[in-house]
Coordinates of C-alpha atoms in Angstrom, one line a residue:
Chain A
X1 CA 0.0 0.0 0.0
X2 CA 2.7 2.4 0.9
X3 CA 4.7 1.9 -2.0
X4 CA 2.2 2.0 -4.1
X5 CA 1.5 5.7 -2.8
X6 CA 5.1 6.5 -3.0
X7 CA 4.5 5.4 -6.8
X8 CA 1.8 7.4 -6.9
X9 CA 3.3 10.6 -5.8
X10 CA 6.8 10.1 -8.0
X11 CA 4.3 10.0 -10.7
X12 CA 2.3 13.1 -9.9
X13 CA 5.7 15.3 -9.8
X14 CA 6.4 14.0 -13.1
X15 CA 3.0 14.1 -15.0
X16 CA 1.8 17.5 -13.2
X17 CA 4.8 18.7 -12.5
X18 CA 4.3 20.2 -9.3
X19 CA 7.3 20.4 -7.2
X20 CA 8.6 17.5 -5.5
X21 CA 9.8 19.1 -2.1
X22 CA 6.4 19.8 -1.5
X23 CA 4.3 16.3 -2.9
X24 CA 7.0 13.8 -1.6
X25 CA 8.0 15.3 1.7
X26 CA 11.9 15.8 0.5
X27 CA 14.0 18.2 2.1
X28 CA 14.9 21.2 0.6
X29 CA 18.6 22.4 0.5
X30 CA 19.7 25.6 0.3
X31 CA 23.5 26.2 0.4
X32 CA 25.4 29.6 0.4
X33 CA 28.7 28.9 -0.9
X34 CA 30.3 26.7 1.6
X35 CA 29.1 29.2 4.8
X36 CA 25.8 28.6 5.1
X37 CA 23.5 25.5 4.8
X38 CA 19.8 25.5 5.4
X39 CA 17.7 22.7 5.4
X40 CA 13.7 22.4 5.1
X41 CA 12.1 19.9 6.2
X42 CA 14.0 17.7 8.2
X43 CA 12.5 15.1 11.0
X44 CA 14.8 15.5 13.7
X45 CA 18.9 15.9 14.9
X46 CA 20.6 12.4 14.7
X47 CA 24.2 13.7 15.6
X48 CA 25.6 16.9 16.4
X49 CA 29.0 18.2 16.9
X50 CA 31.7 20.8 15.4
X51 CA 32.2 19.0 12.3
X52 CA 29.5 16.7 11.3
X53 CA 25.5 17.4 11.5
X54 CA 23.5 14.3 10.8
X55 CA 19.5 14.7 10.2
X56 CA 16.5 12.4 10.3
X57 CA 14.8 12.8 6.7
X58 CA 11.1 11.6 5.4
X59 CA 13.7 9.0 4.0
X60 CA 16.7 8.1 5.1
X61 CA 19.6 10.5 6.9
X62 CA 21.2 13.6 5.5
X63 CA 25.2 13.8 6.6
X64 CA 26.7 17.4 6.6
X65 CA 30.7 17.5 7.1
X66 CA 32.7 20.3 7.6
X67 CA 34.1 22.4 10.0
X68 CA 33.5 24.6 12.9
X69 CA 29.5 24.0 13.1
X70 CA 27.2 26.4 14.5
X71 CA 24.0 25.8 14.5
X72 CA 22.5 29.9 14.4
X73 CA 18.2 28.7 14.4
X74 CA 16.7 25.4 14.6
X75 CA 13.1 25.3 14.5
X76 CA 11.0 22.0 14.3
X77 CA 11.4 22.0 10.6
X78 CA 13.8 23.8 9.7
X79 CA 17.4 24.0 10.2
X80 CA 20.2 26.9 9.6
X81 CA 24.0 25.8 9.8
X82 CA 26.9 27.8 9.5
X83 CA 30.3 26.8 9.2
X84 CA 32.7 25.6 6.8
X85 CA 30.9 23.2 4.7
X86 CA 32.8 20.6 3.1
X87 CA 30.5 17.9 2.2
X88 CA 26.9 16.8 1.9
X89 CA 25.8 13.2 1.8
X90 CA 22.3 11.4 1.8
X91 CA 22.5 8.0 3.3
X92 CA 20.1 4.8 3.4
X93 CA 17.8 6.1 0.0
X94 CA 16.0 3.2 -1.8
Chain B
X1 CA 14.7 35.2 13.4
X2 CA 13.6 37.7 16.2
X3 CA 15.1 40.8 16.1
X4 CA 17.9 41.3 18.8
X5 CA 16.5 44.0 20.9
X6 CA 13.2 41.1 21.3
X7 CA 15.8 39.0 22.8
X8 CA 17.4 42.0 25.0
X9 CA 13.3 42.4 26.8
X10 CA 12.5 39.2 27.4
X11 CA 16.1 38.0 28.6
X12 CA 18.4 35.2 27.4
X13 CA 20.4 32.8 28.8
X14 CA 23.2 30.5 27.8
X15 CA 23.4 27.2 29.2
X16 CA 25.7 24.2 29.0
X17 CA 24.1 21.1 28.4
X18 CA 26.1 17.6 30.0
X19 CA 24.8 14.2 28.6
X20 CA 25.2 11.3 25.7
X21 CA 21.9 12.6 23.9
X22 CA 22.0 15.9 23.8
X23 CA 20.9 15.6 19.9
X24 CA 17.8 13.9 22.0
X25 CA 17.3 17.5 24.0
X26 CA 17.5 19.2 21.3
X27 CA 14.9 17.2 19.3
X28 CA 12.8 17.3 22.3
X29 CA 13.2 21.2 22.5
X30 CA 12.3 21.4 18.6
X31 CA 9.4 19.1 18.8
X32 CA 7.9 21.2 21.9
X33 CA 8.0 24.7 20.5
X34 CA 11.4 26.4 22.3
X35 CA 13.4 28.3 20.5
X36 CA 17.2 27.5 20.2
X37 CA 20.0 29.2 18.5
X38 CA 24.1 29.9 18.1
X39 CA 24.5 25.8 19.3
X40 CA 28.3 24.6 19.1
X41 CA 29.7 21.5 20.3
X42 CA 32.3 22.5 23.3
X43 CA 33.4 19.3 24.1
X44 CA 32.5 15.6 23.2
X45 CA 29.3 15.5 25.9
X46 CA 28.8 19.1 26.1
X47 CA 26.6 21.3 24.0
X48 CA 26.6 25.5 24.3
X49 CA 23.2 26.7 23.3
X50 CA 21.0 30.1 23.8
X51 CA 17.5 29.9 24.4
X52 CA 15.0 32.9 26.2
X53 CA 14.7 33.0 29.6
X54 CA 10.9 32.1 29.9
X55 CA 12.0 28.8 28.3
X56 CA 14.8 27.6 30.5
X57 CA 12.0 27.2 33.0
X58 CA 10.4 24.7 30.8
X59 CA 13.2 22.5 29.4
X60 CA 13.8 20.4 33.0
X61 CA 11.3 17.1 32.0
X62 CA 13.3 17.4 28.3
X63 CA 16.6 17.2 29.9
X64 CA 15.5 14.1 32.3
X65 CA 14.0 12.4 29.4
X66 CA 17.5 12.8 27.8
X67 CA 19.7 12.0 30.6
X68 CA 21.2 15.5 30.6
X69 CA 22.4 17.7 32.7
X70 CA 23.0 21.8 32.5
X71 CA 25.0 24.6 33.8
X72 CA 23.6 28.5 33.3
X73 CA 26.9 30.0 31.6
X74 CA 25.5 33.6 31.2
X75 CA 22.8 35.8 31.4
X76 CA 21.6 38.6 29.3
X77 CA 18.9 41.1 29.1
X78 CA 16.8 43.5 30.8
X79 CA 14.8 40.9 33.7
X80 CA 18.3 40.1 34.9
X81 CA 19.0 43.4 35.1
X82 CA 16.1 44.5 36.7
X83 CA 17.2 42.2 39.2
X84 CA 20.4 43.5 39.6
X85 CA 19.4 46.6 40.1
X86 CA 16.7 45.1 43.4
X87 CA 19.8 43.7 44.6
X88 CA 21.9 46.8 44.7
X89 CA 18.8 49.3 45.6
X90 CA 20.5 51.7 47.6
X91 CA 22.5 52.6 44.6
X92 CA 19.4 52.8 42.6
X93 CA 18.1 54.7 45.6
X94 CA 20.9 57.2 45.3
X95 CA 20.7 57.7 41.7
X96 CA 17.3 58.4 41.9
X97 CA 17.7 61.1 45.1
X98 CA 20.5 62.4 43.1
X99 CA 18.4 63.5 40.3
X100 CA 15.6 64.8 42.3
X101 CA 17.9 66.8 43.7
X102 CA 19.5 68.2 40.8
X103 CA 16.4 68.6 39.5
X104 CA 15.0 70.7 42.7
X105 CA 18.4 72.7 42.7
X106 CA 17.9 73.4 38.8
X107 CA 14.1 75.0 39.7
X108 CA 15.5 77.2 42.7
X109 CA 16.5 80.8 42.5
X110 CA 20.0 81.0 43.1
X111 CA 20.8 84.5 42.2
X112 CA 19.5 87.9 42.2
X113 CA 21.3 90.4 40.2
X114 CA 20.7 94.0 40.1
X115 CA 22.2 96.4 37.7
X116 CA 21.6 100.1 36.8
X117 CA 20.3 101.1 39.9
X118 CA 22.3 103.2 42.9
X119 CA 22.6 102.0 45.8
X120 CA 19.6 102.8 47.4
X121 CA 17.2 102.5 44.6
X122 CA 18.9 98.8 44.7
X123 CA 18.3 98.7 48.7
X124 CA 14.5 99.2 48.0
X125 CA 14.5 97.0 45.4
X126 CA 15.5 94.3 47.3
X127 CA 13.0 95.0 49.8
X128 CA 10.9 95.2 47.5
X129 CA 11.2 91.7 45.6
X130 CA 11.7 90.0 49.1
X131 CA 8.2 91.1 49.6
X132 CA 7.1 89.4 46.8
X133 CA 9.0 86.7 47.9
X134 CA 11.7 86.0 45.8
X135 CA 14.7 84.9 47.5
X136 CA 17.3 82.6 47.2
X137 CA 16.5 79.2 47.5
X138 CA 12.6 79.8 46.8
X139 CA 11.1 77.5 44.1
X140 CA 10.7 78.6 40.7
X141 CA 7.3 77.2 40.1
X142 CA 5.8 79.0 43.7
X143 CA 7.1 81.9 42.6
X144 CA 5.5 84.9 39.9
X145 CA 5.9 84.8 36.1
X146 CA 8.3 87.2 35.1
X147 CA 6.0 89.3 33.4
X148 CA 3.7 90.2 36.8
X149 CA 6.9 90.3 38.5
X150 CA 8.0 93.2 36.4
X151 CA 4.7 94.6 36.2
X152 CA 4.5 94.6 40.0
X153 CA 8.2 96.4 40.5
X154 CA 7.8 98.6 38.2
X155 CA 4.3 99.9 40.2
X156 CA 5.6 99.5 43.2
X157 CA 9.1 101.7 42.5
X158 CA 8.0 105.2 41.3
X159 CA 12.3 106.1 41.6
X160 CA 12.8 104.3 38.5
X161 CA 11.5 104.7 35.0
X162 CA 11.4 100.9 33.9
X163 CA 12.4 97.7 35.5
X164 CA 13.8 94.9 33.1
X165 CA 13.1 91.5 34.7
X166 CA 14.4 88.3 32.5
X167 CA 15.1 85.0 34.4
X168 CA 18.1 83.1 32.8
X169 CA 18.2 79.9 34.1
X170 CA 18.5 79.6 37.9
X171 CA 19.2 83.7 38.1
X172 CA 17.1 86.5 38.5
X173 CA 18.1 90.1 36.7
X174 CA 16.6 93.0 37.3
X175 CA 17.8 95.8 35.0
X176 CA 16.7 99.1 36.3
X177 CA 16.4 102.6 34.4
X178 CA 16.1 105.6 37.0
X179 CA 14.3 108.6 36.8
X180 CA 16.7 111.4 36.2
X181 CA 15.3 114.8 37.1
X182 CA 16.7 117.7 34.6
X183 CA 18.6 119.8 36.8
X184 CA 17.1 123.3 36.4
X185 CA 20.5 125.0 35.0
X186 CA 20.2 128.7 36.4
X187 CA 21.2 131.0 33.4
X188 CA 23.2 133.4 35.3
X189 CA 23.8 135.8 32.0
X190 CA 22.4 138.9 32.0
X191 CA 18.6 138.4 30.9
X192 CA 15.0 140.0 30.2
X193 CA 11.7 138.4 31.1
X194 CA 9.5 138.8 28.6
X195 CA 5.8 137.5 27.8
X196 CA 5.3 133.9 26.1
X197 CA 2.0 134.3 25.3
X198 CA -0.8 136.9 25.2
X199 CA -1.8 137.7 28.7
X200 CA -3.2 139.7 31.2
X201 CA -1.3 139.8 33.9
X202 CA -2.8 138.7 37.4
X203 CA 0.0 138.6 40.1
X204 CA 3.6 139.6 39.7
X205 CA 6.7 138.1 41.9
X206 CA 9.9 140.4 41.0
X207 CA 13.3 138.8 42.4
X208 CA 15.4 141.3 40.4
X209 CA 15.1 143.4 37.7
X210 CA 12.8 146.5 36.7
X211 CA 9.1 145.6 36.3
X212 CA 7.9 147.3 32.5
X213 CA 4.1 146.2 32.8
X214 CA 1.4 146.3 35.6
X215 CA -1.4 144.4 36.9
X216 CA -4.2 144.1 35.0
X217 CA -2.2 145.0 31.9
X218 CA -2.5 143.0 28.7
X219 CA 0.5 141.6 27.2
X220 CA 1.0 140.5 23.7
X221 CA 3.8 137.7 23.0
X222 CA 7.3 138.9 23.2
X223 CA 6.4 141.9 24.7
X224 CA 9.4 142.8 27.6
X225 CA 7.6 141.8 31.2
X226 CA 10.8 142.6 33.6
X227 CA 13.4 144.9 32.5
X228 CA 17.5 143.6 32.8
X229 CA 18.7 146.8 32.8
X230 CA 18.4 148.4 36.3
X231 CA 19.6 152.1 37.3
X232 CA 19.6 155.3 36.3
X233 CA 21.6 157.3 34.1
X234 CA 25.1 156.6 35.0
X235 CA 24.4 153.7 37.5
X236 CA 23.0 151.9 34.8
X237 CA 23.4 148.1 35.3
X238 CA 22.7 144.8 33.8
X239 CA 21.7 142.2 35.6
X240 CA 19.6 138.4 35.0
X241 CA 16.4 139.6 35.9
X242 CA 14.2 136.9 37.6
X243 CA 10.5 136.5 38.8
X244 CA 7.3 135.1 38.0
X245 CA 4.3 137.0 36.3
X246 CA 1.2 135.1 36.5
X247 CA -1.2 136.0 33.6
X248 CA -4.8 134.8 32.1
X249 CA -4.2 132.9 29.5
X250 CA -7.0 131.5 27.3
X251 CA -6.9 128.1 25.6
X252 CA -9.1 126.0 23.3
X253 CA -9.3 122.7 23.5
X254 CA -11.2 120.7 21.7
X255 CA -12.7 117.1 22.6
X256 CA -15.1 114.3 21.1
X257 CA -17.1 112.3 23.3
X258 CA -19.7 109.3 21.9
X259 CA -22.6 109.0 22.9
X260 CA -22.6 105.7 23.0
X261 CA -19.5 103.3 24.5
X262 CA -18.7 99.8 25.1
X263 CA -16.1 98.6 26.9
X264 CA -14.9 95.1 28.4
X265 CA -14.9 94.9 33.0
X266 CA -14.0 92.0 34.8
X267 CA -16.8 90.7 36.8
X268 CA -14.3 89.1 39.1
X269 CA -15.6 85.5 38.9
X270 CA -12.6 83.5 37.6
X271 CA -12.1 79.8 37.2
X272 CA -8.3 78.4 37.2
X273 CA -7.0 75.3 35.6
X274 CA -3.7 73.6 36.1
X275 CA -2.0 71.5 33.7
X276 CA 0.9 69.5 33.4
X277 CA 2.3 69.5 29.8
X278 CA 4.6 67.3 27.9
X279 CA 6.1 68.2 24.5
X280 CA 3.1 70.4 24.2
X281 CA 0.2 67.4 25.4
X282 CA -1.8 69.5 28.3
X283 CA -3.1 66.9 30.5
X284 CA -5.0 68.4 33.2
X285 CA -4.3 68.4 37.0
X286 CA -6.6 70.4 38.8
X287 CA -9.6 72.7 37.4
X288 CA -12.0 70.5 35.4
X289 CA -15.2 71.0 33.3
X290 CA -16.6 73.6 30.9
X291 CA -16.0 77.4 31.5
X292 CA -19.4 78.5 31.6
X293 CA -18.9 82.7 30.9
X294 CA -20.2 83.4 27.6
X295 CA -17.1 86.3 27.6
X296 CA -13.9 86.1 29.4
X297 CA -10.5 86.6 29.0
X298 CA -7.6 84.3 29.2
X299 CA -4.4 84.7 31.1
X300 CA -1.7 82.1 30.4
X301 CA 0.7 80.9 32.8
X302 CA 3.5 78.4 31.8
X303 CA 6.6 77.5 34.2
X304 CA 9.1 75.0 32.5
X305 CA 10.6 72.4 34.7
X306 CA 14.1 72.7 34.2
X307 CA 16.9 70.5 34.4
X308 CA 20.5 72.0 35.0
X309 CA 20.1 74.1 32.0
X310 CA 18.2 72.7 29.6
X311 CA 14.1 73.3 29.7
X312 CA 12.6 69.9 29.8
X313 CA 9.6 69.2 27.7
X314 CA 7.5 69.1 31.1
X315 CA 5.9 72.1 31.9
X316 CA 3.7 73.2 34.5
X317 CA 0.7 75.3 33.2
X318 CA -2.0 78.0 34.8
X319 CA -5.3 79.2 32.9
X320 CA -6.9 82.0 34.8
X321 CA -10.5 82.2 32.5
X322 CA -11.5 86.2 33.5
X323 CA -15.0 86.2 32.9
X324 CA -15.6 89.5 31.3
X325 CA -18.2 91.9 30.7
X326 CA -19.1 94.0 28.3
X327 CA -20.9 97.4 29.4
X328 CA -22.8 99.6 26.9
X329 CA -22.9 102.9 28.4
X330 CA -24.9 105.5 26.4
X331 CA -25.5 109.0 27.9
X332 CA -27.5 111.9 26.9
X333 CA -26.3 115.0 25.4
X334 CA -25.9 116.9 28.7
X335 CA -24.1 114.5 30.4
X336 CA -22.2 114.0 26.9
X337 CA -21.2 117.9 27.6
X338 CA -20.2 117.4 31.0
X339 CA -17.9 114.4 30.1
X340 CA -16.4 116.7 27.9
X341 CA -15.4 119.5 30.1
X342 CA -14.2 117.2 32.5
X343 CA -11.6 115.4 30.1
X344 CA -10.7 118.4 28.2
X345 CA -9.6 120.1 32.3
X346 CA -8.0 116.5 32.8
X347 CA -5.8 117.0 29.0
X348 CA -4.8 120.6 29.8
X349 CA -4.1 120.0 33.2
X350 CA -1.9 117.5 31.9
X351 CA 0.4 119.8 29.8
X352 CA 0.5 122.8 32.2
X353 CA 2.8 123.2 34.8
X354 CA 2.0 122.9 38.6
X355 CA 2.0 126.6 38.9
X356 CA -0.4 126.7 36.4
X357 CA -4.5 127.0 37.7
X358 CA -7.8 126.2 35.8
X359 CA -10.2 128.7 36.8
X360 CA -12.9 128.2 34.9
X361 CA -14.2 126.5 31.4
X362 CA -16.7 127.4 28.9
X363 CA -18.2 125.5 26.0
X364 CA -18.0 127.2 23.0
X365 CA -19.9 125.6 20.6
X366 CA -20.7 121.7 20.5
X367 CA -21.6 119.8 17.4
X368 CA -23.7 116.2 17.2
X369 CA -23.0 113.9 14.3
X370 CA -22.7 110.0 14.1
X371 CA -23.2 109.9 17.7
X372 CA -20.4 111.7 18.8
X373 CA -20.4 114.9 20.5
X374 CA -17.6 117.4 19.4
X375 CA -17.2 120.3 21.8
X376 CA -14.9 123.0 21.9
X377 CA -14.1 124.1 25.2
X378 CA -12.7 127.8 26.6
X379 CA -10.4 127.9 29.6
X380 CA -9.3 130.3 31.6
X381 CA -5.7 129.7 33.2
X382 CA -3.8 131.3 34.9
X383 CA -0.3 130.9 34.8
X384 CA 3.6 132.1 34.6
X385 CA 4.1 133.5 31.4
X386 CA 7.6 135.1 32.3
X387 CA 10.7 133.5 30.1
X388 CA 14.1 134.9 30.0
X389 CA 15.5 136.3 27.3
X390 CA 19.3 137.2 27.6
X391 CA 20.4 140.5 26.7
X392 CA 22.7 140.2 23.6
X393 CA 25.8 143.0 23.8
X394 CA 25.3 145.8 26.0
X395 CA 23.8 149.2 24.9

């Protein structure tokens, strides 16, 4: 049943083209240079420290490395970093 | 984001959280609506984190749930302050004693200068606005504006000509004009009296000289009253001849009266109002409702609250409402007449001399048109028509 939702949707964004952040419950990334990283829709902190942020997603985890994290505003769906950002990595995706 | 000065209000604190799951905190925090931000890792179980100060008083259950523990590392904002300054209240005391002091001292007289005046016109003076109880020391705000204060000195004083009161800041100046009396300057050349109008002489009051005219004569202008030039024949002499000669004089004068006149009289009911103002808001203090005198006049009295020299925006203002009256007085044609008479005596008498002596008036003719009665009035004075004429080269 699920996955035939999840079809569903992936086939909405395609056919009706509206946008997929918003049908499928993806995060949305916005980076500014390497400085600033802000991240919409997130599910939760996994791991936080200086130089690695790991977040729950709808799907899977998002890993953020880098250096000399800060996190400036973290409200329950959204998330601000600063720092030196290095690299950004999505783990555990079908 | 809030803005900063938000933040600053409501207070902020920085705390230290101590624990394995911290990310847990945090994720509680999130999930229950408080509001985190500038988090760093310090050190491998300790997270640095800024959160207002109405939610530190919420997160305790969070932090059990997590296992964590915190540390307060600094607070910031106006509540902590506030509570700083109950702690130290004797210096908020002081500060605040201090400024009600400098602000009493700024409102008090503290000087009374005097310039212009001699030394006993400057004595009386000082009596003078002691009585009206200015002083050193005495409030501003008890004491008269400036303008009555000037008004009242310059009644009170009939030595001086004018009185210049200003108030510059905490000092009083009174800048005095006095009455200088022309010295009479004797002529002491040799002189003539002669007539300065047409006359007929009345009384006579020869100091020296030779009297020319008598009693009952009638003099024309410029005709020679008292002779310089005493002696006979060889023992002629010239000398400043001196004396009164009283003489009739007539004058005209001429005067309008209406018949009809309105002018404005204070009833003597008056209603006050005080008000404080602030940058030019009047809220009132004492003195409320309507001012029910269908005509009145206002009097307005404003006293700035100082502070060491600058004027604050306070002020302390007094309405007097006047009621006022307005009188119609009409009079007939007689009493028209005898208005006349009696201001025409009251003009003449005003540019005559105190020797001089009104001895009687009589209207000549009297006119009536748009209500106004025009009268020409006769009088008979009598005064010193004697003024010197110096004798020019000897004959």
């Amino acid at each position: 049943m699920a996955r035939l939702k999840h079809t569903l949707k992936r086939w909405m964004t395609r056919s009706l083209e509206l946008p997929a952040d918003v049908v499928m419950d993806l995060p949305r990334i916005t980076m500014i240079g390497h400085l600033h990283i802000y991240i919409e829709n997130h599910r939760g902190l996994l791991k936080f420290s200086n130089t690695e942020l790991r977040l729950t997603l709808e799907q899977g985890e998002l890993l953020i490395k880098g250096e000399n994290f800060v996190l400036k505003t973290i409200l329950p769906e959204e998330i601000l970093l600063e720092g030196k950002i290095m690299d950004v990595r999505y783990i555990d995706i079908e | 984001m809030k803005k900063n000065w938000t933040k600053y209000l409501y207070g902020t604190v920085i705390i230290k959280v101590e624990g394995e799951h911290a990310e847990a905190f945090l994720n509680h925090c999130l999930t229950n609506g408080i509001l985190l931000w500038d988090i760093t890792r310090k050190q491998d179980n300790e997270l640095e984190l800024n959160m207002f100060l109405k939610d530190a008083l919420r997160i305790k259950p969070y932090l059990r749930k997590s296992g964590c523990t915190f540390k307060v590392q600094e607070k910031k904002g106006i509540p902590f302050l506030l509570k700083r300054m109950v702690k130290r209240s004797g210096f908020v005391l002081g500060l605040g004693i201090f400024l009600i002091i400098i602000t009493l001292l700024s409102n008090m007289v503290w000087n009374i200068e005097i310039s212009g005046a001699e030394p006993k016109t400057e004595h009386r003076l000082r009596t003078i606005i002691n009585e009206l109880g200015i002083e050193k020391g005495k409030l501003l705000f008890t004491l008269p504006n400036v303008r009555s204060v000037q008004h009242l000195v310059t009644e009170k004083m009939d030595e001086v000509t004018w009185v210049g009161v200003t108030l510059e800041g905490t000092t009083f100046h009174f800048r005095v004009v006095e009455k200088k009396l022309p010295e009479k300057v004797e002529s002491v050349g040799p002189q003539n009296l002669v007539a300065d109008k047409k006359a007929v002489i009345t009384k006579m009051f020869i100091e020296k000289g030779l009297p020319k005219v008598e009693v009952n004569q009638t003099v024309q202008k410029g005709e020679l009253l008292v002779s310089g030039t005493i002696g006979k024949d060889k023992n002629t002499r010239i000398v400043a001849a001196k004396g009164k000669v009283f003489g009739e004089v007539w004058y005209q004068t001429d005067v309008t009266v209406p018949l009809r006149s309105n002018y404005n009289t204070y009833t003597g009911e008056r209603t006050t109002k005080h008000y404080v103002s602030l940058f030019g808001l009047k809220v009132p203090v004492w003195g409320f409702g309507n001012i029910d005198y269908s005509n009145y006049e206002l009097m307005l009295d404003k006293k700035p609250f100082r502070f060491i020299k600058w004027e604050t925006p306070f002020s302390y203002i007094q309405k007097d409402f006047l009621e006022a009256e307005q009188i119609t007085k009409s009079y007939t044609k007689k009493e028209a007449l005898a208005i006349a008479k009696e201001m025409a005596r009251e003009d003449l008498g005003n540019t005559l001399d105190d020797e001089a002596t009104i001895k009687s008036g009589k209207i000549l003719r009297h006119t009536v048109d748009n209500g106004k009665v025009n009268v020409s009035i006769y009088f008979k004075v009598i005064e010193n028509i004697a003024k010197e004429q110096p004798i020019i080269g000897g004959d």
